[in-house]
Short mmCIF file of C-alpha atoms and ligand atoms in Angstrom, two decimals:
data_model
loop_
_atom_site.label_atom_id
_atom_site.label_comp_id
_atom_site.label_asym_id
_atom_site.label_seq_id
_atom_site.Cartn_x
_atom_site.Cartn_y
_atom_site.Cartn_z
CA MET A 1 144.85 201.84 8.58
CA ASP A 2 143.88 199.56 5.71
CA PHE A 3 145.00 195.94 5.99
CA SER A 4 142.68 194.55 3.33
CA GLY A 5 144.35 191.71 1.47
CA LYS A 6 146.90 191.25 4.29
CA THR A 7 147.21 188.15 6.43
CA VAL A 8 147.55 188.70 10.17
CA VAL A 9 148.22 185.82 12.58
CA VAL A 10 147.73 186.34 16.32
CA ILE A 11 148.94 183.56 18.59
CA GLY A 12 147.26 183.71 21.99
CA GLY A 13 144.72 185.95 20.32
CA THR A 14 141.54 184.72 21.99
CA SER A 15 141.29 186.95 25.04
CA GLY A 16 142.44 190.18 26.61
CA ILE A 17 145.09 192.32 24.98
CA ASN A 18 145.85 189.95 22.11
CA ARG A 19 142.20 189.59 21.19
CA GLY A 20 141.98 193.38 21.16
CA ILE A 21 144.89 193.38 18.71
CA ALA A 22 143.21 190.78 16.50
CA GLU A 23 139.95 192.75 16.53
CA ALA A 24 141.74 195.96 15.55
CA PHE A 25 143.34 194.26 12.52
CA ALA A 26 139.94 192.72 11.69
CA ALA A 27 138.33 196.16 11.75
CA SER A 28 141.03 197.25 9.31
CA GLY A 29 139.93 194.57 6.83
CA ALA A 30 142.69 191.95 7.25
CA LYS A 31 142.42 188.18 6.96
CA LEU A 32 142.85 186.91 10.52
CA ALA A 33 144.10 183.64 11.93
CA VAL A 34 144.09 183.16 15.71
CA ALA A 35 145.19 180.36 18.02
CA SER A 36 145.15 179.39 21.67
CA ARG A 37 144.62 176.21 23.72
CA SER A 38 140.85 176.39 24.05
CA GLN A 39 138.81 175.48 20.96
CA GLU A 40 135.81 177.21 22.53
CA LYS A 41 137.71 180.50 22.89
CA VAL A 42 139.05 180.13 19.35
CA ASP A 43 135.55 179.62 17.92
CA ASP A 44 134.15 182.56 19.86
CA THR A 45 136.99 184.82 18.68
CA VAL A 46 136.71 183.77 15.03
CA ALA A 47 133.00 184.69 15.07
CA ALA A 48 133.81 188.06 16.69
CA LEU A 49 136.55 188.81 14.17
CA LYS A 50 134.18 188.18 11.27
CA ALA A 51 131.64 190.48 12.92
CA ALA A 52 134.36 193.12 13.43
CA GLY A 53 135.04 193.29 9.68
CA ALA A 54 137.75 190.71 8.95
CA GLN A 55 137.95 189.81 5.28
CA GLU A 56 138.16 186.19 6.49
CA ALA A 57 138.86 184.62 9.89
CA ILE A 58 140.03 181.17 10.91
CA GLY A 59 141.47 179.63 14.05
CA ALA A 60 143.16 176.60 15.54
CA ALA A 61 143.61 175.20 19.03
CA PHE A 62 147.14 174.34 20.12
CA ASP A 63 149.54 174.89 23.00
CA VAL A 64 152.60 177.05 22.26
CA ARG A 65 154.69 174.70 24.44
CA ASP A 66 154.30 172.01 21.77
CA ALA A 67 156.65 173.02 18.92
CA GLU A 68 155.26 170.41 16.51
CA ALA A 69 151.66 171.41 17.13
CA VAL A 70 152.58 175.08 16.64
CA ALA A 71 154.34 174.30 13.35
CA ALA A 72 151.38 172.24 12.11
CA GLY A 73 148.89 174.93 13.12
CA LEU A 74 150.86 177.65 11.36
CA LYS A 75 151.17 175.50 8.25
CA GLY A 76 147.38 175.18 8.27
CA PHE A 77 147.05 178.97 8.38
CA HIS A 78 149.54 179.31 5.51
CA ASP A 79 147.68 176.69 3.42
CA ALA A 80 144.50 178.74 3.90
CA PHE A 81 145.79 182.31 3.52
CA GLY A 82 149.30 182.28 2.03
CA ASP A 83 152.26 184.27 3.36
CA PHE A 84 151.91 186.08 6.67
CA ASP A 85 152.19 189.89 6.59
CA VAL A 86 151.92 190.33 10.35
CA LEU A 87 152.64 187.77 13.06
CA VAL A 88 151.75 188.64 16.66
CA SER A 89 153.09 186.27 19.30
CA GLY A 90 151.40 186.95 22.63
CA ALA A 91 150.53 183.73 24.44
CA ALA A 92 151.64 183.95 28.06
CA GLY A 93 151.04 182.61 31.53
CA ASN A 94 151.52 184.44 34.81
CA PHE A 95 150.85 183.99 38.50
CA PRO A 96 152.38 185.82 41.45
CA ALA A 97 154.81 183.57 43.35
CA LEU A 98 157.95 184.10 45.40
CA ALA A 99 160.95 182.20 44.04
CA ALA A 100 161.58 180.44 47.36
CA GLU A 101 158.02 179.19 47.42
CA MET A 102 157.41 178.16 43.82
CA SER A 103 158.35 174.76 42.46
CA ILE A 104 160.90 174.38 39.71
CA ASN A 105 158.06 173.20 37.51
CA ALA A 106 156.10 176.39 38.24
CA PHE A 107 159.06 178.53 37.13
CA LYS A 108 159.59 176.32 34.08
CA THR A 109 155.92 176.50 33.11
CA VAL A 110 156.17 180.24 32.54
CA ILE A 111 159.50 179.90 30.73
CA ASP A 112 157.96 177.21 28.52
CA ILE A 113 154.89 179.28 27.62
CA ASP A 114 156.35 182.78 27.32
CA LEU A 115 159.92 182.19 26.16
CA MET A 116 159.92 178.78 24.47
CA GLY A 117 156.45 179.54 23.11
CA THR A 118 157.80 182.66 21.43
CA ILE A 119 160.61 180.83 19.64
CA HIS A 120 158.27 177.98 18.70
CA VAL A 121 155.93 180.50 17.10
CA MET A 122 158.68 182.45 15.35
CA LYS A 123 160.47 179.40 14.00
CA GLY A 124 157.19 177.71 13.10
CA ALA A 125 156.21 180.78 11.07
CA TYR A 126 159.63 181.45 9.56
CA ASP A 127 159.02 179.70 6.22
CA PHE A 128 155.63 181.37 5.86
CA LEU A 129 156.61 185.01 6.37
CA ARG A 130 156.32 187.43 3.48
CA ARG A 131 159.76 188.46 2.22
CA PRO A 132 160.34 191.33 2.12
CA GLY A 133 157.77 193.04 4.27
CA ALA A 134 156.66 190.77 7.10
CA SER A 135 156.30 192.34 10.55
CA ILE A 136 156.64 190.23 13.69
CA ILE A 137 155.37 191.68 16.95
CA ASN A 138 156.21 189.89 20.20
CA ILE A 139 154.07 190.88 23.16
CA SER A 140 156.40 191.42 26.07
CA ALA A 141 155.88 192.99 29.52
CA PRO A 142 157.48 195.60 31.80
CA GLN A 143 158.98 192.65 33.74
CA SER A 144 161.41 192.33 30.82
CA TYR A 145 163.40 195.28 32.21
CA LEU A 146 161.81 196.05 35.60
CA PRO A 147 162.41 193.56 38.41
CA TYR A 148 159.13 192.86 40.26
CA GLU A 149 159.12 190.75 43.43
CA GLY A 150 156.98 187.65 42.95
CA GLN A 151 157.69 187.70 39.21
CA SER A 152 161.15 186.13 38.80
CA HIS A 153 159.79 183.60 36.31
CA VAL A 154 158.04 186.26 34.19
CA CYS A 155 161.01 188.66 34.42
CA ALA A 156 163.35 185.95 33.15
CA ALA A 157 160.99 184.84 30.39
CA LYS A 158 160.08 188.28 29.03
CA ALA A 159 163.70 189.52 29.13
CA GLY A 160 164.43 186.50 26.95
CA VAL A 161 161.58 187.38 24.61
CA ASP A 162 162.97 190.87 24.05
CA GLN A 163 166.46 189.53 23.44
CA ILE A 164 165.01 187.18 20.82
CA THR A 165 163.35 190.23 19.25
CA ARG A 166 166.62 192.12 19.11
CA THR A 167 168.67 189.19 17.85
CA LEU A 168 166.26 188.04 15.15
CA SER A 169 165.72 191.60 13.96
CA MET A 170 169.32 191.29 12.78
CA GLU A 171 169.24 187.70 11.51
CA TRP A 172 165.89 188.02 9.74
CA GLY A 173 166.25 191.68 8.85
CA LEU A 174 168.57 190.51 6.09
CA GLU A 175 165.48 188.98 4.46
CA GLY A 176 163.31 192.07 4.86
CA ILE A 177 161.50 190.81 7.96
CA ARG A 178 160.99 193.31 10.79
CA VAL A 179 160.89 192.10 14.40
CA ASN A 180 159.71 194.28 17.30
CA SER A 181 158.33 193.86 20.81
CA VAL A 182 155.45 195.75 22.34
CA VAL A 183 155.41 196.15 26.12
CA PRO A 184 151.92 196.85 27.46
CA GLY A 185 151.76 198.60 30.83
CA PHE A 186 148.86 197.65 33.11
CA ILE A 187 145.90 197.10 30.84
CA GLU A 188 142.49 197.48 32.42
CA GLY A 189 140.15 194.51 32.75
CA THR A 190 142.66 191.91 31.59
CA GLU A 191 143.63 188.60 33.16
CA GLY A 192 147.25 189.65 33.57
CA ALA A 193 146.33 192.84 35.43
CA LYS A 194 143.82 190.98 37.64
CA ARG A 195 146.45 188.45 38.68
CA LEU A 196 148.96 191.10 39.77
CA ALA A 197 146.51 193.61 41.26
CA PRO A 198 143.69 191.41 42.56
CA THR A 199 142.01 193.96 44.88
CA PRO A 200 140.54 197.44 44.25
CA ASP A 201 143.16 198.80 46.69
CA ALA A 202 146.04 197.25 44.72
CA GLU A 203 144.50 198.49 41.46
CA GLU A 204 144.28 202.02 42.81
CA LYS A 205 147.90 201.99 44.05
CA PHE A 206 149.22 200.62 40.75
CA LYS A 207 147.23 203.25 38.87
CA ARG A 208 148.78 206.02 40.96
CA ASP A 209 152.20 204.86 39.75
CA VAL A 210 151.35 205.51 36.09
CA PRO A 211 152.48 209.02 35.09
CA LEU A 212 149.62 209.38 32.60
CA GLY A 213 147.27 208.66 35.50
CA ARG A 214 145.23 205.86 34.00
CA TRP A 215 145.58 202.22 33.14
CA GLY A 216 145.90 201.35 29.49
CA GLN A 217 143.11 199.95 27.36
CA PRO A 218 143.49 197.03 24.93
CA GLN A 219 142.96 199.55 22.11
CA ASP A 220 146.10 201.46 23.20
CA VAL A 221 148.19 198.34 22.60
CA ALA A 222 146.31 197.47 19.43
CA ASN A 223 147.02 200.93 17.99
CA ALA A 224 150.77 200.40 18.47
CA CYS A 225 150.50 197.02 16.75
CA LEU A 226 148.60 198.49 13.79
CA PHE A 227 151.41 200.99 13.40
CA LEU A 228 154.21 198.41 13.71
CA GLY A 229 152.37 196.13 11.29
CA SER A 230 152.00 198.87 8.70
CA ASP A 231 154.34 200.34 6.11
CA LEU A 232 154.53 203.49 8.25
CA ALA A 233 156.88 201.49 10.47
CA GLY A 234 158.83 200.15 7.50
CA TYR A 235 162.21 201.21 8.93
CA ILE A 236 161.49 200.20 12.53
CA SER A 237 162.94 196.88 13.64
CA GLY A 238 164.61 195.55 16.78
CA THR A 239 162.64 197.99 18.91
CA VAL A 240 161.04 197.29 22.28
CA LEU A 241 158.13 199.72 22.31
CA ALA A 242 156.54 200.49 25.67
CA VAL A 243 152.82 201.32 25.57
CA ASP A 244 152.67 201.99 29.28
CA GLY A 245 151.69 205.59 30.03
CA ALA A 246 155.36 206.21 31.02
CA LEU A 247 155.20 203.58 33.81
CA TYR A 248 158.77 202.54 33.02
CA GLN A 249 160.09 206.01 33.91
CA ARG A 250 159.25 205.34 37.56
CA GLY A 251 161.38 202.18 37.65
CA SER A 252 160.06 199.11 39.46
CA GLY A 253 158.20 201.49 41.81
CA ARG A 254 155.28 200.31 43.85
CA PRO A 255 154.30 197.30 41.70
CA GLY A 256 157.88 196.02 42.08
CA GLN A 257 157.39 195.63 45.82
CA MET A 258 153.66 195.25 46.29
CA ILE A 259 153.32 191.81 44.71
CA GLY A 260 156.03 190.49 47.04
CA GLN A 261 154.43 192.17 50.08
CA MET A 262 151.07 190.65 49.18
CA LEU A 263 152.56 187.17 48.86
CA ARG A 264 154.53 187.48 52.11
CA SER A 265 151.45 188.60 54.04
CA MET A 266 149.48 185.68 52.58
CA SER A 267 152.12 183.13 53.58
CA LYS A 268 152.31 184.66 57.10
CA GLY A 269 148.53 184.33 57.31
CA SER A 270 148.71 180.66 56.37
CA ASN A 271 151.38 179.87 59.00
N1 COA B 1 151.66 179.83 42.54
C1 COA B 1 152.66 178.94 42.54
N2 COA B 1 152.74 177.92 41.64
C2 COA B 1 151.76 177.83 40.74
C3 COA B 1 150.68 178.74 40.68
C4 COA B 1 150.65 179.78 41.64
N3 COA B 1 149.66 180.68 41.68
N4 COA B 1 149.87 178.39 39.65
C5 COA B 1 150.42 177.30 39.09
N5 COA B 1 151.55 176.97 39.73
C6 COA B 1 152.42 175.82 39.49
C7 COA B 1 151.68 174.50 39.64
O1 COA B 1 151.60 174.09 41.00
C8 COA B 1 152.56 173.58 38.81
O2 COA B 1 153.73 173.22 39.48
P1 COA B 1 153.88 171.76 40.18
O3 COA B 1 153.73 170.76 39.08
O4 COA B 1 155.24 171.76 40.79
O5 COA B 1 152.78 171.67 41.20
C9 COA B 1 153.00 174.47 37.66
O6 COA B 1 152.84 175.81 38.12
C10 COA B 1 152.15 174.29 36.42
O7 COA B 1 150.79 174.46 36.79
P2 COA B 1 149.59 173.87 35.90
O8 COA B 1 148.31 174.32 36.54
O9 COA B 1 149.81 172.42 35.64
O10 COA B 1 149.88 174.65 34.54
P3 COA B 1 149.01 174.78 33.24
O11 COA B 1 149.90 174.47 32.14
O12 COA B 1 147.70 174.06 33.34
O13 COA B 1 148.61 176.37 33.25
C11 COA B 1 149.38 178.51 34.08
C12 COA B 1 149.60 177.37 33.09
C13 COA B 1 149.71 178.04 35.49
C14 COA B 1 150.35 179.63 33.69
C15 COA B 1 147.90 179.01 34.07
O14 COA B 1 147.74 180.03 35.02
C16 COA B 1 147.47 179.51 32.72
O15 COA B 1 147.01 178.72 31.90
N6 COA B 1 147.57 180.84 32.45
C17 COA B 1 147.17 181.46 31.18
C18 COA B 1 146.45 182.76 31.43
C19 COA B 1 147.35 183.80 32.07
O16 COA B 1 148.21 183.49 32.87
N7 COA B 1 147.08 185.07 31.72
C20 COA B 1 147.88 186.17 32.13
C21 COA B 1 148.88 186.47 31.08
S1 COA B 1 149.95 187.78 31.61
P1 NAP B 2 145.06 186.62 28.67
O1 NAP B 2 143.71 187.25 28.48
O2 NAP B 2 145.17 185.53 29.68
O3 NAP B 2 145.56 186.13 27.25
C1 NAP B 2 146.47 185.09 27.06
C2 NAP B 2 146.17 184.45 25.73
O4 NAP B 2 147.14 183.43 25.49
C3 NAP B 2 144.81 183.75 25.71
O5 NAP B 2 144.31 183.81 24.39
C4 NAP B 2 145.15 182.30 26.07
O6 NAP B 2 144.14 181.46 25.57
C5 NAP B 2 146.50 182.16 25.35
N1 NAP B 2 147.39 181.18 25.95
C6 NAP B 2 147.80 181.08 27.25
N2 NAP B 2 148.63 180.05 27.40
C7 NAP B 2 148.75 179.47 26.18
C8 NAP B 2 149.47 178.36 25.69
N3 NAP B 2 150.24 177.61 26.51
N4 NAP B 2 149.38 178.05 24.37
C9 NAP B 2 148.61 178.80 23.54
N5 NAP B 2 147.91 179.85 23.95
C10 NAP B 2 147.98 180.19 25.26
O7 NAP B 2 146.18 187.67 29.08
P2 NAP B 2 146.43 189.25 28.93
O8 NAP B 2 146.48 189.79 30.30
O9 NAP B 2 145.54 189.89 27.93
O10 NAP B 2 147.95 189.23 28.38
C11 NAP B 2 148.24 189.15 26.99
C12 NAP B 2 149.70 189.43 26.73
O11 NAP B 2 150.04 190.73 27.21
C13 NAP B 2 150.66 188.47 27.43
O12 NAP B 2 151.77 188.22 26.58
C14 NAP B 2 151.10 189.23 28.64
O13 NAP B 2 152.35 188.82 29.13
C15 NAP B 2 151.14 190.65 28.10
N6 NAP B 2 150.99 191.69 29.12
C16 NAP B 2 149.81 191.86 29.76
C17 NAP B 2 149.67 192.91 30.65
C18 NAP B 2 148.34 193.18 31.31
O14 NAP B 2 148.17 194.22 31.97
N7 NAP B 2 147.36 192.32 31.16
C19 NAP B 2 150.74 193.75 30.94
C20 NAP B 2 151.95 193.52 30.29
C21 NAP B 2 152.07 192.49 29.37
P3 NAP B 2 143.88 179.94 26.10
O15 NAP B 2 143.57 180.03 27.55
O16 NAP B 2 142.75 179.44 25.24
O17 NAP B 2 145.14 179.19 25.81
#
């Protein structure tokens, strides 16, 4: 893949899966702009992207819950690099919590980051997208279509993200903008996976549920994003692409129940 001369923006691109995506585009010669809340993580990532081969790399610190800050940050990226060829929106928050036990603010926090954050990013970038040709990739999760106990907030938020993908693929498709979602399965060594499978035993059981018999790597997700960002995917829009080792084929399976069981045993222990 050759992305030299292309501008790639990765929101939430300073750790884990999204940073892997940013690094893959950097290694393909793109100009990279990344953002997240922590200036320290942004600075560290910008340095790594330059080392990985980015034509140029810049970053900004903002919270996706703040629509004005997102719009200002994206304008700064546009002032520096011009129209965006690829926009990856992947900022997210997650913690395991049973609905009966989490506060309304806890539920809303995840909705605000994952769902509202996605529309803030997409609308903030709208004026700056290359027409025709831009590719938007929203990073979703299996919770979008698989109910997992202890994940009602994430399930609601990510289902919303994928419906935004589908709807805006129609509205913005008219302007030559493609919109897709990528659904990573369990990706090894990442914060999201650690939060849902916090023990070696849970990790092992989750892994057994994946038909391909292994957890994914950040590079697996990055490869899908390189494809969706490229002209090879020029007629693909409105798709929700699972990069999950066929995890989805097993339905909610063990992960769907284990997070709830873990939380219930913890709350019994604390009584
Ligand atoms: N269980 C139940 N409620 C929780 C919780 C948990 N494990 N963690 C946080 N909350 C609640 C808080 O109590 C608070 O609700 P309250 O005001 O009613 O007490 C609400 O969620 C917001 O928490 P706060 O710590 O103020 O949020 P924040 O904005 O500082 O951080 C999080 C957002 C909670 C999502 C934080 O985990 C985060 O920054 N995550 C980013 C990294 C991540 O989640 N990576 C995985 C991606 S899949
Ligand atoms: P991660 O390492 O915690 O990455 C989250 C990124 O988003 C970080 O760069 C974080 O940086 C940023 N971020 C978080 N909240 C933000 C906010 N309010 N505003 C701006 N930036 C924010 O998580 P990950 O596990 O790699 O997950 C990445 C994506 O993949 C998420 O969308 C997640 O839902 C999805 N996913 C993950 C898995 C998995 O196995 N890990 C599986 C399915 C889907 P700051 O802390 O600096 O803000």
